[in-house]
N, CA, C and O atoms as a DFTB+ gen file, in Angstrom:
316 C
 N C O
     1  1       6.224      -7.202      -6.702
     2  2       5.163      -6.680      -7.552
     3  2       3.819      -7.304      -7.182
     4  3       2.841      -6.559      -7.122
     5  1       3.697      -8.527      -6.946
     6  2       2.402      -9.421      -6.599
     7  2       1.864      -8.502      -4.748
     8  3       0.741      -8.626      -4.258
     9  1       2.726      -7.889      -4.266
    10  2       2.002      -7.071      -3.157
    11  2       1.889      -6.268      -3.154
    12  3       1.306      -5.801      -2.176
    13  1       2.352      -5.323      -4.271
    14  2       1.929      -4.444      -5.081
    15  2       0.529      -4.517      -5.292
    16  3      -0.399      -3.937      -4.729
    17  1       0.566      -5.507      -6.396
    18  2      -1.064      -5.661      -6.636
    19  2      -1.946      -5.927      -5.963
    20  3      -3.010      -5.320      -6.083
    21  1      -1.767      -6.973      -4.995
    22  2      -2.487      -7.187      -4.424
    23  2      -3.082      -6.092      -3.323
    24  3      -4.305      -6.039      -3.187
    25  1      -2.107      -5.092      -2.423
    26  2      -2.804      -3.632      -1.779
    27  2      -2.907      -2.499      -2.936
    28  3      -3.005      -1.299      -2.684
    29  1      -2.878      -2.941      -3.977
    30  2      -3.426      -1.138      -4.630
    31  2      -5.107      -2.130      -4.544
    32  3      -5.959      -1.777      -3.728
    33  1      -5.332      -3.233      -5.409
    34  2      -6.520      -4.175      -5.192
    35  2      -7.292      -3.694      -3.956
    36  3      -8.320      -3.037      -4.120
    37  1      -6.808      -4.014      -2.627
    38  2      -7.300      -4.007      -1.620
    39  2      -7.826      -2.108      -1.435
    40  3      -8.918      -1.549      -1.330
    41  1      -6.416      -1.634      -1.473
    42  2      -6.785      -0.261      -1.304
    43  2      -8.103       0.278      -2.191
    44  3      -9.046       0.916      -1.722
    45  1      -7.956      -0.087      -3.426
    46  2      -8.978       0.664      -4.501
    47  2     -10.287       0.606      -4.144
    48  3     -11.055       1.375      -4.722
    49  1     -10.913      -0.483      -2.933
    50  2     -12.251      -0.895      -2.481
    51  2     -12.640       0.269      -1.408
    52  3     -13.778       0.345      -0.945
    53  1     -11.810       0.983      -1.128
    54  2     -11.771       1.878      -0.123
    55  2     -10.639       2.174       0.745
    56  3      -9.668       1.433       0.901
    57  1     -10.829       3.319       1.306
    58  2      -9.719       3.479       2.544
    59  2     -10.078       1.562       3.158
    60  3     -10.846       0.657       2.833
    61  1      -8.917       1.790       4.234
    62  2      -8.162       0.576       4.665
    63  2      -7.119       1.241       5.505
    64  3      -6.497       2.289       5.330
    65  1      -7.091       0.224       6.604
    66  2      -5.557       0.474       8.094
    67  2      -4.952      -0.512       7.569
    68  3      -5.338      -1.537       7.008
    69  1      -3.878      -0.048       7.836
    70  2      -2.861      -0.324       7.073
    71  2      -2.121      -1.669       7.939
    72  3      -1.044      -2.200       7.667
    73  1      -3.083      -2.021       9.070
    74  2      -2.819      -3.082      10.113
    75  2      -3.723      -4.023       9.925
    76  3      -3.436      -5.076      10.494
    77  1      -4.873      -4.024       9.237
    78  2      -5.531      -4.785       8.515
    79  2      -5.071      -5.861       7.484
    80  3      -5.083      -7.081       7.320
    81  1      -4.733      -4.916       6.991
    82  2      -4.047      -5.175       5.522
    83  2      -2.631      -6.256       5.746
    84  3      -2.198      -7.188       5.069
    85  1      -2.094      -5.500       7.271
    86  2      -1.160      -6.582       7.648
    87  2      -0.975      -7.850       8.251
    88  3      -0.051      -8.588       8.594
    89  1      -2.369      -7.811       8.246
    90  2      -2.690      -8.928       9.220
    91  2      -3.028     -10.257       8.515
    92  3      -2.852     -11.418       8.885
    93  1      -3.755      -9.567       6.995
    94  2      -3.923     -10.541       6.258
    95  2      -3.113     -11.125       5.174
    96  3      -3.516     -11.809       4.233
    97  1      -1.808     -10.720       5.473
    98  2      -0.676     -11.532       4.498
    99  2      -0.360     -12.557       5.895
   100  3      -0.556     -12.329       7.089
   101  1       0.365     -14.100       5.007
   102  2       0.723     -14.806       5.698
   103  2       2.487     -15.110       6.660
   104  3       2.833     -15.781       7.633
   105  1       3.197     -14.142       5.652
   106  2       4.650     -14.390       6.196
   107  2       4.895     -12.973       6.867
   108  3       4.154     -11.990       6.883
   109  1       6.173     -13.163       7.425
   110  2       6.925     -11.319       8.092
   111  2       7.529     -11.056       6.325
   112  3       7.288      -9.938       5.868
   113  1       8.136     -11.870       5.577
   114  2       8.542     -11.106       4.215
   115  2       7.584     -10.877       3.573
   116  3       7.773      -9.771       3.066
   117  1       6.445     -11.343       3.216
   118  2       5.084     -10.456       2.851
   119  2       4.777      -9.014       2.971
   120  3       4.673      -8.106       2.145
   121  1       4.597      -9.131       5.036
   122  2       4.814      -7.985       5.244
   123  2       5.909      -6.449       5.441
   124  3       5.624      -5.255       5.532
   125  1       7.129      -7.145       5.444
   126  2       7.849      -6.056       4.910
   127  2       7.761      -5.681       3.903
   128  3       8.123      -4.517       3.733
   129  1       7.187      -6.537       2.592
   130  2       7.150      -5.894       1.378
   131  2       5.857      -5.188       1.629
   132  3       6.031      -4.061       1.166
   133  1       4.925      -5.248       2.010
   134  2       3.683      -4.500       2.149
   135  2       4.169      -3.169       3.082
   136  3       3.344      -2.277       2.885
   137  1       5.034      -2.801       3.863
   138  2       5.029      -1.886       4.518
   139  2       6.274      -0.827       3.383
   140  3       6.189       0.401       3.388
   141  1       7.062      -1.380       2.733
   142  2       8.154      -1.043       1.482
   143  2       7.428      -0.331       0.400
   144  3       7.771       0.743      -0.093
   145  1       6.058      -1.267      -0.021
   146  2       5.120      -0.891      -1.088
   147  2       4.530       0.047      -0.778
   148  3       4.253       0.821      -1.694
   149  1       4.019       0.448       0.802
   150  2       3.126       1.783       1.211
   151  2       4.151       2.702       1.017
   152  3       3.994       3.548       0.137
   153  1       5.248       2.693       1.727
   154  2       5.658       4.218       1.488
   155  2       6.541       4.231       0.110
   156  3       7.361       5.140      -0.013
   157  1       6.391       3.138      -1.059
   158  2       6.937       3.689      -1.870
   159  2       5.330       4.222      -2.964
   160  3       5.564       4.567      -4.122
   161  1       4.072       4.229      -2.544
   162  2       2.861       4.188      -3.363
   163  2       2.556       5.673      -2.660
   164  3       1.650       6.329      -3.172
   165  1       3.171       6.164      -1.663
   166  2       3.207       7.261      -0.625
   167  2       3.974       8.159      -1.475
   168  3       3.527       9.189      -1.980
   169  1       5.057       7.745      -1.592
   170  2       6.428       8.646      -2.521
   171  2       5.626       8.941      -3.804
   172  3       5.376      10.107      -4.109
   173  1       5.258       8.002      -4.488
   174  2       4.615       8.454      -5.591
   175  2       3.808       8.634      -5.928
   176  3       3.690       8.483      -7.144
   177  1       2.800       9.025      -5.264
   178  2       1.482       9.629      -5.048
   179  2       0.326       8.731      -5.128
   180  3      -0.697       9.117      -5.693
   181  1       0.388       7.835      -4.728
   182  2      -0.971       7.140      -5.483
   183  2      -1.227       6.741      -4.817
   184  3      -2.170       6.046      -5.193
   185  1      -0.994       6.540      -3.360
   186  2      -1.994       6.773      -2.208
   187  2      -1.889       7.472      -1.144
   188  3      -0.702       7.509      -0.821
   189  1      -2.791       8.271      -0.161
   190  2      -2.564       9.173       0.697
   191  2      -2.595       8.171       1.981
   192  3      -3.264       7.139       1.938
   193  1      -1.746       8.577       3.253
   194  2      -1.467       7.702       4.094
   195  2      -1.873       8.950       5.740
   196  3      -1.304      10.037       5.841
   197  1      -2.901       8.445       6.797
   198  2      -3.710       9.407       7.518
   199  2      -3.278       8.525       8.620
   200  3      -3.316       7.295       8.612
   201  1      -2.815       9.381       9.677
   202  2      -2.838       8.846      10.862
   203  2      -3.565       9.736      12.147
   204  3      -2.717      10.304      12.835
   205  1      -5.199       9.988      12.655
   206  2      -6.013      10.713      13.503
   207  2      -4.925      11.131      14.594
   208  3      -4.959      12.283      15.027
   209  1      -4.362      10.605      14.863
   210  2      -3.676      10.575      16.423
   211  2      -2.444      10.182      16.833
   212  3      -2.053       9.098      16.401
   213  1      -2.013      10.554      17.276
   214  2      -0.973       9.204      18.101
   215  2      -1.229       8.449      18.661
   216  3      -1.991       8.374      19.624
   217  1      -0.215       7.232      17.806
   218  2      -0.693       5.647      18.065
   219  2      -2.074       5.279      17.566
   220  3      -2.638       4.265      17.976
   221  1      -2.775       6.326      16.440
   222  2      -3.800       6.217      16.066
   223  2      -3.761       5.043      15.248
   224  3      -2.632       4.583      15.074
   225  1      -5.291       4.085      14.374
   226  2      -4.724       3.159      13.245
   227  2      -4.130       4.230      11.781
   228  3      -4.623       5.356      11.721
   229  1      -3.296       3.896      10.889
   230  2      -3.052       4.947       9.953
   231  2      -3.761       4.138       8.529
   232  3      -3.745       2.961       8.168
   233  1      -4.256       5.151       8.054
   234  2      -5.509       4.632       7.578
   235  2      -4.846       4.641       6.079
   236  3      -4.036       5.563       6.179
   237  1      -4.730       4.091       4.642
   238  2      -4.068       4.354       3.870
   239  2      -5.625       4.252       2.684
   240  3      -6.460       3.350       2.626
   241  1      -5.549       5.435       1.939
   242  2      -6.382       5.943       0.959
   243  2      -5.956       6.431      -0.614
   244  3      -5.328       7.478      -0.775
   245  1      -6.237       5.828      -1.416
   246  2      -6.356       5.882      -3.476
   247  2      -5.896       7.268      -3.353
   248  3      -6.534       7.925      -2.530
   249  1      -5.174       7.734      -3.820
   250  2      -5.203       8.846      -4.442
   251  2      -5.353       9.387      -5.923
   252  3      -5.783      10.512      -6.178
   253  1      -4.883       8.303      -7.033
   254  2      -5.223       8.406      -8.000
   255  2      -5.519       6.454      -8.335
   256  3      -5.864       5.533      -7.594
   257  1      -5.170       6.533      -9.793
   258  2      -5.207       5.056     -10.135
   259  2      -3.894       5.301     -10.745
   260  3      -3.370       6.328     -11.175
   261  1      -3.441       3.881     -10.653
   262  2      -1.692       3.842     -10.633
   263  2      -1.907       3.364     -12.486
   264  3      -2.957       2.888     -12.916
   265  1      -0.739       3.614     -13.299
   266  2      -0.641       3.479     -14.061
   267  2       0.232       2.213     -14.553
   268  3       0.298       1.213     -13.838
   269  1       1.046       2.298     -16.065
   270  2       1.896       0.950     -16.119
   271  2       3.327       1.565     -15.305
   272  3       3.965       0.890     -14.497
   273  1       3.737       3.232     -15.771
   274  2       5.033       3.613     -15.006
   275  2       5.120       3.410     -13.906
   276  3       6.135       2.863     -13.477
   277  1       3.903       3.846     -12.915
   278  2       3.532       3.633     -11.287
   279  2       4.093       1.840     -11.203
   280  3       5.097       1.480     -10.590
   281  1       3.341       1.097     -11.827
   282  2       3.608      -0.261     -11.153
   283  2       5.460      -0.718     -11.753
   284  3       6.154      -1.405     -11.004
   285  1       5.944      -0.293     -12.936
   286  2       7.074      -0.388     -13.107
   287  2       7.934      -0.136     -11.782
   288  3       8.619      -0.982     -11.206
   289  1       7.724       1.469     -11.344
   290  2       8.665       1.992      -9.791
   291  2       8.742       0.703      -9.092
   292  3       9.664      -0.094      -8.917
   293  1       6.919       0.738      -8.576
   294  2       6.679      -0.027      -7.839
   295  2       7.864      -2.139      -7.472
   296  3       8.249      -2.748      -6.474
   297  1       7.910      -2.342      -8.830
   298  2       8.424      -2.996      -9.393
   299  2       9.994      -3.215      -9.229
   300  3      10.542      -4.313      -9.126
   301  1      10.643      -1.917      -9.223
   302  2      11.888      -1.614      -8.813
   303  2      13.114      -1.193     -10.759
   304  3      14.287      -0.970     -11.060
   305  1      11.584      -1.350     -11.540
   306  2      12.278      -1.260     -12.870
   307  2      12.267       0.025     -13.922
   308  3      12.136       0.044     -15.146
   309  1      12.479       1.213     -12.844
   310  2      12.753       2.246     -13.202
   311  2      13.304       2.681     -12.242
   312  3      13.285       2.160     -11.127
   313  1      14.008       3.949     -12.628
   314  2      15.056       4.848     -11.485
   315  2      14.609       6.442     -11.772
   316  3      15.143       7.356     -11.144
């Protein structure tokens, strides 16, 4: 949940690459949870995820503002 918060945080300032974002956590379990948290914030709409190209950076963008249910999923404490 704490990398949860911390990339919807990051995201909400603007689009953001999503290699950025990875660069600035300190462990590899950080970042698996940061790459777990995108496509589960992907699944549930609350952010849109852009990649220009192949092998392009994929750029990850707000789609709405996440709510308390959103961060519950997020959380793993709903089904």
């Amino acid at each position: 949940e704490e990398v949860a918060n911390w990339m919807i945080r990051r995201i909400q300032k603007g689009p953001r690459e999503l290699n950025d974002l990875m660069r600035s956590l300190g462990s590899t379990g950080q970042r698996v949870m940061a790459f777990l948290c995108t496509l589960e914030m992907a699944k549930i709409g609350l952010i849109d995820v852009r990649q220009s190209g192949h092998l392009g950076p994929v750029v990850l963008q707000t789609a709405r503002t996440p709510d308390d249910t959103d961060m519950m999923l997020l959380a793993g404490g709903a089904s």
